[in-house]
Short mmCIF file of C-alpha atoms in Angstrom, two decimals:
data_model
loop_
_atom_site.label_atom_id
_atom_site.label_comp_id
_atom_site.label_asym_id
_atom_site.label_seq_id
_atom_site.Cartn_x
_atom_site.Cartn_y
_atom_site.Cartn_z
CA UNK A 1 -129.54 29.10 -93.17
CA UNK A 2 -126.23 29.43 -91.33
CA UNK A 3 -124.40 30.33 -94.55
CA UNK A 4 -127.00 32.99 -95.33
CA UNK A 5 -126.64 34.48 -91.83
CA UNK A 6 -122.83 34.45 -92.12
CA UNK A 7 -123.00 36.14 -95.52
CA UNK A 8 -125.23 38.85 -94.08
CA UNK A 9 -122.79 39.43 -91.25
CA UNK A 10 -119.81 39.56 -93.62
CA UNK A 11 -121.52 42.02 -95.94
CA UNK A 12 -122.63 44.35 -93.13
CA UNK A 13 -120.89 47.70 -92.72
CA UNK A 14 -120.33 47.06 -89.01
CA UNK A 15 -118.44 43.83 -89.70
CA UNK A 16 -116.24 45.52 -92.31
CA UNK A 17 -115.49 48.37 -89.91
CA UNK A 18 -114.51 45.97 -87.12
CA UNK A 19 -112.25 43.88 -89.37
CA UNK A 20 -110.64 47.01 -90.85
CA UNK A 21 -109.98 48.41 -87.39
CA UNK A 22 -108.38 45.15 -86.25
CA UNK A 23 -106.18 45.05 -89.37
CA UNK A 24 -105.03 48.64 -88.78
CA UNK A 25 -104.28 48.02 -85.11
CA UNK A 26 -102.30 44.86 -85.91
CA UNK A 27 -100.42 46.68 -88.70
CA UNK A 28 -99.45 49.43 -86.27
CA UNK A 29 -98.29 46.90 -83.67
CA UNK A 30 -96.19 45.02 -86.26
CA UNK A 31 -94.57 48.23 -87.52
CA UNK A 32 -93.85 49.29 -83.95
CA UNK A 33 -92.28 45.91 -83.21
CA UNK A 34 -90.05 46.19 -86.30
CA UNK A 35 -88.77 49.58 -85.09
CA UNK A 36 -88.09 48.15 -81.63
CA UNK A 37 -86.13 45.31 -83.28
CA UNK A 38 -84.06 47.80 -85.29
CA UNK A 39 -83.16 49.74 -82.15
CA UNK A 40 -82.57 46.78 -79.83
CA UNK A 41 -83.66 43.37 -81.13
CA UNK A 42 -83.02 41.20 -78.00
CA UNK A 43 -85.33 43.32 -75.84
CA UNK A 44 -87.98 44.06 -78.50
CA UNK A 45 -90.40 41.20 -77.56
CA UNK A 46 -90.36 42.22 -73.90
CA UNK A 47 -90.86 45.90 -74.79
CA UNK A 48 -93.83 45.21 -77.08
CA UNK A 49 -95.33 42.87 -74.47
CA UNK A 50 -95.05 45.68 -71.91
CA UNK A 51 -96.83 48.12 -74.23
CA UNK A 52 -99.72 45.72 -74.80
CA UNK A 53 -100.02 44.74 -71.14
CA UNK A 54 -100.19 48.26 -69.69
CA UNK A 55 -101.63 47.90 -66.13
CA UNK A 56 -101.21 44.10 -66.31
CA UNK A 57 -97.49 44.83 -66.13
CA UNK A 58 -97.86 45.06 -62.34
CA UNK A 59 -97.96 41.95 -60.19
CA UNK A 60 -100.08 43.14 -57.27
CA UNK A 61 -103.88 43.16 -57.90
CA UNK A 62 -104.19 46.51 -56.11
CA UNK A 63 -101.69 48.15 -58.49
CA UNK A 64 -103.42 46.61 -61.50
CA UNK A 65 -106.76 48.03 -60.39
CA UNK A 66 -105.29 51.47 -59.69
CA UNK A 67 -103.58 51.82 -63.07
CA UNK A 68 -106.57 50.32 -64.88
CA UNK A 69 -108.59 53.13 -63.35
CA UNK A 70 -106.03 55.68 -64.54
CA UNK A 71 -106.27 54.27 -68.06
CA UNK A 72 -110.06 54.64 -67.98
CA UNK A 73 -109.81 58.21 -66.68
CA UNK A 74 -107.32 59.21 -69.38
CA UNK A 75 -109.47 57.57 -72.07
CA UNK A 76 -112.35 59.95 -71.36
CA UNK A 77 -111.10 63.03 -73.28
CA UNK A 78 -109.86 60.88 -76.17
CA UNK A 79 -113.24 59.19 -76.56
CA UNK A 80 -115.17 62.46 -76.37
CA UNK A 81 -112.86 64.12 -78.90
CA UNK A 82 -113.41 61.12 -81.16
CA UNK A 83 -117.17 61.56 -80.76
CA UNK A 84 -116.79 65.22 -81.69
CA UNK A 85 -115.04 64.29 -84.95
CA UNK A 86 -117.56 61.51 -85.61
CA UNK A 87 -120.58 63.76 -85.05
CA UNK A 88 -119.40 66.38 -87.52
CA UNK A 89 -118.27 63.78 -90.07
CA UNK A 90 -121.61 61.99 -89.99
CA UNK A 91 -123.27 65.28 -90.92
CA UNK A 92 -120.91 65.98 -93.80
CA UNK A 93 -118.39 68.24 -92.02
CA UNK A 94 -114.77 67.59 -91.06
CA UNK A 95 -114.15 69.04 -87.62
CA UNK A 96 -110.39 69.38 -87.57
CA UNK A 97 -110.90 72.13 -84.99
CA UNK A 98 -111.42 69.75 -82.07
CA UNK A 99 -107.99 70.71 -80.72
CA UNK A 100 -108.92 74.39 -80.61
CA UNK A 101 -112.34 73.74 -79.08
CA UNK A 102 -110.69 71.46 -76.53
CA UNK A 103 -108.03 74.09 -75.81
CA UNK A 104 -110.42 77.00 -75.25
CA UNK A 105 -112.50 74.80 -72.93
CA UNK A 106 -109.39 73.95 -70.89
CA UNK A 107 -108.80 77.66 -70.26
CA UNK A 108 -112.42 78.34 -69.32
CA UNK A 109 -112.77 75.29 -67.04
CA UNK A 110 -109.50 75.94 -65.18
CA UNK A 111 -110.13 79.68 -64.84
CA UNK A 112 -113.65 79.00 -63.53
CA UNK A 113 -112.25 76.55 -61.00
CA UNK A 114 -109.03 78.23 -59.90
CA UNK A 115 -109.91 81.93 -60.15
CA UNK A 116 -113.63 81.86 -59.35
CA UNK A 117 -113.84 78.64 -57.27
CA UNK A 118 -117.10 77.67 -58.94
CA UNK A 119 -118.79 74.26 -58.38
CA UNK A 120 -117.70 71.51 -60.76
CA UNK A 121 -120.98 71.39 -62.67
CA UNK A 122 -120.86 75.13 -63.37
CA UNK A 123 -117.27 74.81 -64.61
CA UNK A 124 -118.31 71.96 -66.91
CA UNK A 125 -121.25 73.92 -68.32
CA UNK A 126 -119.09 77.00 -68.99
CA UNK A 127 -116.43 74.86 -70.69
CA UNK A 128 -119.06 73.17 -72.87
CA UNK A 129 -120.48 76.56 -73.85
CA UNK A 130 -116.99 77.82 -74.71
CA UNK A 131 -116.33 74.77 -76.90
CA UNK A 132 -119.75 75.13 -78.54
CA UNK A 133 -119.13 78.83 -79.25
CA UNK A 134 -115.75 78.03 -80.81
CA UNK A 135 -117.30 75.35 -82.97
CA UNK A 136 -120.18 77.65 -83.93
CA UNK A 137 -117.70 80.28 -85.17
CA UNK A 138 -116.35 77.81 -87.73
CA UNK A 139 -119.93 76.84 -88.55
CA UNK A 140 -120.89 80.49 -89.18
CA UNK A 141 -117.93 80.98 -91.51
CA UNK A 142 -119.01 77.87 -93.40
CA UNK A 143 -122.72 78.73 -93.48
CA UNK A 144 -122.62 82.45 -94.31
CA UNK A 145 -119.37 82.87 -96.23
CA UNK A 146 -118.88 79.33 -97.63
CA UNK A 147 -115.39 79.17 -96.07
CA UNK A 148 -114.16 75.59 -95.89
CA UNK A 149 -114.52 74.35 -92.31
CA UNK A 150 -111.00 72.86 -92.36
CA UNK A 151 -109.40 76.24 -93.06
CA UNK A 152 -111.62 78.00 -90.52
CA UNK A 153 -110.90 75.37 -87.85
CA UNK A 154 -107.12 75.48 -88.34
CA UNK A 155 -107.19 79.26 -87.95
CA UNK A 156 -109.33 79.03 -84.81
CA UNK A 157 -107.08 76.31 -83.34
CA UNK A 158 -104.12 78.66 -83.15
CA UNK A 159 -106.20 81.59 -81.95
CA UNK A 160 -107.56 79.49 -79.09
CA UNK A 161 -104.05 78.36 -78.11
CA UNK A 162 -102.74 81.93 -77.87
CA UNK A 163 -105.83 83.10 -75.98
CA UNK A 164 -105.48 80.33 -73.39
CA UNK A 165 -101.73 80.93 -73.03
CA UNK A 166 -102.39 84.62 -72.31
CA UNK A 167 -105.40 83.90 -70.10
CA UNK A 168 -103.47 81.46 -67.91
CA UNK A 169 -100.50 83.78 -67.42
CA UNK A 170 -101.90 84.91 -64.09
CA UNK A 171 -100.74 84.04 -60.61
CA UNK A 172 -104.34 83.35 -59.57
CA UNK A 173 -104.44 80.25 -61.76
CA UNK A 174 -100.83 79.42 -62.61
CA UNK A 175 -97.51 78.82 -60.93
CA UNK A 176 -95.59 81.27 -63.11
CA UNK A 177 -92.18 79.87 -62.16
CA UNK A 178 -93.16 76.42 -63.48
CA UNK A 179 -95.49 77.74 -66.21
CA UNK A 180 -98.17 75.24 -65.20
CA UNK A 181 -101.63 75.66 -63.71
CA UNK A 182 -102.26 75.29 -59.99
CA UNK A 183 -103.74 72.11 -58.53
CA UNK A 184 -107.54 72.18 -58.57
CA UNK A 185 -107.56 69.73 -55.64
CA UNK A 186 -105.61 72.17 -53.46
CA UNK A 187 -107.10 75.48 -54.58
CA UNK A 188 -110.77 74.61 -55.19
CA UNK A 189 -111.85 71.10 -54.07
CA UNK A 190 -115.49 71.94 -54.89
CA UNK A 191 -114.51 72.22 -58.57
CA UNK A 192 -113.33 68.61 -58.76
CA UNK A 193 -115.47 66.12 -60.68
CA UNK A 194 -117.09 63.92 -57.99
CA UNK A 195 -116.25 60.23 -57.76
CA UNK A 196 -119.50 59.01 -56.13
CA UNK A 197 -117.59 56.03 -54.78
CA UNK A 198 -116.23 54.88 -58.15
CA UNK A 199 -112.69 55.50 -56.92
CA UNK A 200 -113.09 52.71 -54.35
CA UNK A 201 -113.60 50.18 -57.13
CA UNK A 202 -110.10 50.98 -58.38
CA UNK A 203 -108.12 50.85 -55.16
CA UNK A 204 -108.98 54.44 -54.15
CA UNK A 205 -107.86 55.96 -57.43
CA UNK A 206 -109.04 59.57 -56.98
CA UNK A 207 -108.97 60.19 -60.73
CA UNK A 208 -111.77 57.72 -61.48
CA UNK A 209 -114.86 59.92 -61.40
CA UNK A 210 -118.36 60.07 -62.84
CA UNK A 211 -116.66 61.23 -66.05
CA UNK A 212 -116.23 57.56 -67.05
CA UNK A 213 -119.93 56.55 -67.02
CA UNK A 214 -120.91 60.01 -68.35
CA UNK A 215 -118.75 59.40 -71.42
CA UNK A 216 -120.54 56.13 -72.16
CA UNK A 217 -123.92 57.83 -71.72
CA UNK A 218 -122.90 60.65 -74.10
CA UNK A 219 -121.84 58.10 -76.74
CA UNK A 220 -125.24 56.40 -76.51
CA UNK A 221 -127.02 59.76 -76.75
CA UNK A 222 -125.04 60.63 -79.90
CA UNK A 223 -126.02 57.27 -81.41
CA UNK A 224 -129.70 57.91 -80.66
CA UNK A 225 -129.57 61.53 -81.84
CA UNK A 226 -128.05 60.67 -85.21
CA UNK A 227 -130.11 57.59 -85.99
CA UNK A 228 -133.41 57.93 -84.14
CA UNK A 229 -134.38 61.62 -84.21
CA UNK A 230 -135.73 64.02 -86.79
CA UNK A 231 -133.11 66.58 -85.79
CA UNK A 232 -130.31 64.08 -86.46
CA UNK A 233 -131.85 63.19 -89.83
CA UNK A 234 -131.96 66.87 -90.82
CA UNK A 235 -128.31 67.37 -89.80
CA UNK A 236 -127.21 64.40 -91.90
CA UNK A 237 -129.38 65.45 -94.83
CA UNK A 238 -127.87 68.93 -94.79
CA UNK A 239 -124.39 67.45 -94.71
CA UNK A 240 -125.06 65.20 -97.70
CA UNK A 241 -126.55 67.97 -99.83
CA UNK A 242 -127.38 71.33 -98.32
CA UNK A 243 -129.15 72.54 -101.47
CA UNK A 244 -131.48 69.55 -101.49
CA UNK A 245 -132.06 69.98 -97.76
CA UNK A 246 -132.92 73.64 -98.29
CA UNK A 247 -135.30 72.71 -101.10
CA UNK A 248 -137.00 70.22 -98.74
CA UNK A 249 -137.64 73.03 -96.26
CA UNK A 250 -134.74 72.43 -93.88
CA UNK A 251 -132.74 75.31 -92.45
CA UNK A 252 -129.39 74.47 -94.00
CA UNK A 253 -127.36 77.31 -92.45
CA UNK A 254 -128.83 76.74 -89.00
CA UNK A 255 -128.07 73.02 -89.25
CA UNK A 256 -124.43 73.62 -90.24
CA UNK A 257 -123.91 75.98 -87.29
CA UNK A 258 -125.72 73.60 -84.92
CA UNK A 259 -123.56 70.69 -86.08
CA UNK A 260 -120.30 72.51 -85.40
CA UNK A 261 -121.62 73.89 -82.12
CA UNK A 262 -122.57 70.42 -80.86
CA UNK A 263 -119.21 69.03 -82.01
CA UNK A 264 -117.51 71.85 -80.10
CA UNK A 265 -119.64 71.13 -77.05
CA UNK A 266 -118.35 67.54 -77.02
CA UNK A 267 -114.76 68.80 -77.20
CA UNK A 268 -115.49 71.23 -74.35
CA UNK A 269 -116.96 68.40 -72.29
CA UNK A 270 -113.80 66.36 -72.94
CA UNK A 271 -111.56 69.14 -71.64
CA UNK A 272 -113.58 69.86 -68.50
CA UNK A 273 -114.10 66.22 -67.49
CA UNK A 274 -110.36 65.64 -67.83
CA UNK A 275 -108.76 68.73 -66.31
CA UNK A 276 -111.25 69.02 -63.46
CA UNK A 277 -110.14 65.61 -62.18
CA UNK A 278 -106.76 67.28 -61.55
CA UNK A 279 -105.02 64.40 -63.31
CA UNK A 280 -102.98 66.86 -65.35
CA UNK A 281 -102.06 70.55 -65.22
CA UNK A 282 -102.11 72.94 -68.15
CA UNK A 283 -98.64 74.04 -69.26
CA UNK A 284 -97.88 77.02 -71.44
CA UNK A 285 -97.58 75.46 -74.89
CA UNK A 286 -96.40 76.36 -78.36
CA UNK A 287 -98.61 73.78 -80.07
CA UNK A 288 -102.31 72.93 -80.12
CA UNK A 289 -103.19 69.99 -77.80
CA UNK A 290 -102.70 66.70 -79.64
CA UNK A 291 -105.86 65.31 -78.07
CA UNK A 292 -107.97 66.86 -80.82
CA UNK A 293 -105.93 65.35 -83.64
CA UNK A 294 -105.81 61.97 -81.90
CA UNK A 295 -109.60 62.12 -81.78
CA UNK A 296 -109.60 61.92 -85.59
CA UNK A 297 -107.75 58.59 -85.46
CA UNK A 298 -110.07 57.33 -82.73
CA UNK A 299 -113.18 58.23 -84.74
CA UNK A 300 -112.00 56.34 -87.82
CA UNK A 301 -110.54 53.41 -85.89
CA UNK A 302 -113.93 53.10 -84.20
CA UNK A 303 -115.55 52.71 -87.62
CA UNK A 304 -117.35 56.05 -87.24
CA UNK A 305 -119.71 54.41 -84.74
CA UNK A 306 -120.17 55.83 -81.20
CA UNK A 307 -119.73 52.46 -79.48
CA UNK A 308 -116.72 51.70 -81.67
CA UNK A 309 -115.21 55.04 -80.64
CA UNK A 310 -115.39 53.99 -76.97
CA UNK A 311 -113.42 50.81 -77.71
CA UNK A 312 -110.95 52.61 -80.00
CA UNK A 313 -110.36 55.43 -77.50
CA UNK A 314 -109.61 52.98 -74.73
CA UNK A 315 -107.30 50.93 -76.98
CA UNK A 316 -105.25 53.98 -78.03
CA UNK A 317 -104.88 55.14 -74.43
CA UNK A 318 -104.08 51.59 -73.28
CA UNK A 319 -101.08 51.25 -75.60
CA UNK A 320 -100.00 54.85 -75.01
CA UNK A 321 -99.77 54.36 -71.25
CA UNK A 322 -98.31 50.88 -71.72
CA UNK A 323 -95.44 52.46 -73.61
CA UNK A 324 -94.47 54.46 -70.54
CA UNK A 325 -93.50 51.22 -68.75
CA UNK A 326 -90.83 50.24 -71.31
CA UNK A 327 -87.36 49.67 -69.83
CA UNK A 328 -85.50 52.88 -70.64
CA UNK A 329 -82.13 51.18 -70.23
CA UNK A 330 -82.48 49.85 -73.74
CA UNK A 331 -84.68 52.48 -75.38
CA UNK A 332 -84.89 56.25 -75.51
CA UNK A 333 -87.72 57.65 -73.31
CA UNK A 334 -89.40 59.00 -76.45
CA UNK A 335 -89.75 55.50 -77.94
CA UNK A 336 -93.08 55.08 -76.14
CA UNK A 337 -94.52 58.12 -77.92
CA UNK A 338 -93.05 56.93 -81.23
CA UNK A 339 -94.66 53.49 -81.00
CA UNK A 340 -98.00 54.98 -79.95
CA UNK A 341 -97.84 57.45 -82.84
CA UNK A 342 -97.17 54.68 -85.35
CA UNK A 343 -100.16 52.69 -84.15
CA UNK A 344 -102.36 55.82 -84.19
CA UNK A 345 -101.13 56.65 -87.70
CA UNK A 346 -101.92 53.13 -88.89
CA UNK A 347 -105.44 53.56 -87.51
CA UNK A 348 -106.02 56.27 -90.08
CA UNK A 349 -106.24 53.63 -92.83
CA UNK A 350 -109.50 52.09 -91.56
CA UNK A 351 -111.55 53.41 -94.48
CA UNK A 352 -108.86 52.26 -96.91
CA UNK A 353 -109.07 48.65 -95.72
CA UNK A 354 -112.85 48.88 -95.51
CA UNK A 355 -112.92 49.90 -99.18
CA UNK A 356 -110.70 46.92 -100.10
CA UNK A 357 -113.06 44.53 -98.28
CA UNK A 358 -116.05 46.04 -100.12
CA UNK A 359 -114.34 45.62 -103.50
CA UNK A 360 -113.48 41.99 -102.78
CA UNK A 361 -117.07 41.32 -101.78
CA UNK A 362 -118.33 42.93 -105.00
CA UNK A 363 -116.02 40.73 -107.09
#
């Protein structure tokens, strides 16, 4: 009986996804360690240990709690961007436009807060609508003109970046001398995401807000929507074969647009829940925010499962922030980003290792 149960577990898709994700993460860590050894071998073990420890690097419990809270807060947009990629992928679409949807929502949320001083929930709703609209544009191009969503999304990514750069070039919302947005906490405290006492659990870390539990709730809702509802079934059916879905009486074009709109909404939610904590300011940029592209790695590292995305998003942010504590006497300051990038890149091979495990099982 035990052997039968073990065989069922080993042959399950969830088990293969978990093992593949672990292999990819370990491969990225090993590659990162090799690079650290090439640069400075004597200090490589300490540096890699620092990356993996992150907030555990500190000795005082209060500091550990504070920086653990910061890691959770910074994981929120990464997880939600990963959910955006996952949602579209599960319905047969590749949403490479998360960066653009995220970017346009940053502009809308910050302008709503800094220029109009709107309440936080209104800012979040407007940002989500902006992200949904941007996603729906790509969906319309796909549905009505059969334009590949990847091409449409890449085009819209750059358009969104230039729009936000121009929108934010205003003294009402930006310190023009520094080319960065004003502090939401100073200009419009009512626009900040509330903490509801969660900050006290992390040594008064003001960046730990209701965004953290909201992200978990959203992941669960996505899981239920895709697997337990008729609407989710129709979206997936349309993604697998839109002609068959149309023949079965489903509205294929409407479903494609709805899929991209909902994916964009998730990206918009990611931007608003992050920037309205005032943890980071928007700076005039020449490149699309990397958060959207990192969301692709998080989605696949999480085995294309909403709960897996939560774990993967936290893991990526954990090692990214851990890299910032490396002793810069022995390494260039950019080494932290390099190591994090290698691990993220390695995470892109989850499906590759999953396929190898499936072939071995078949043999």
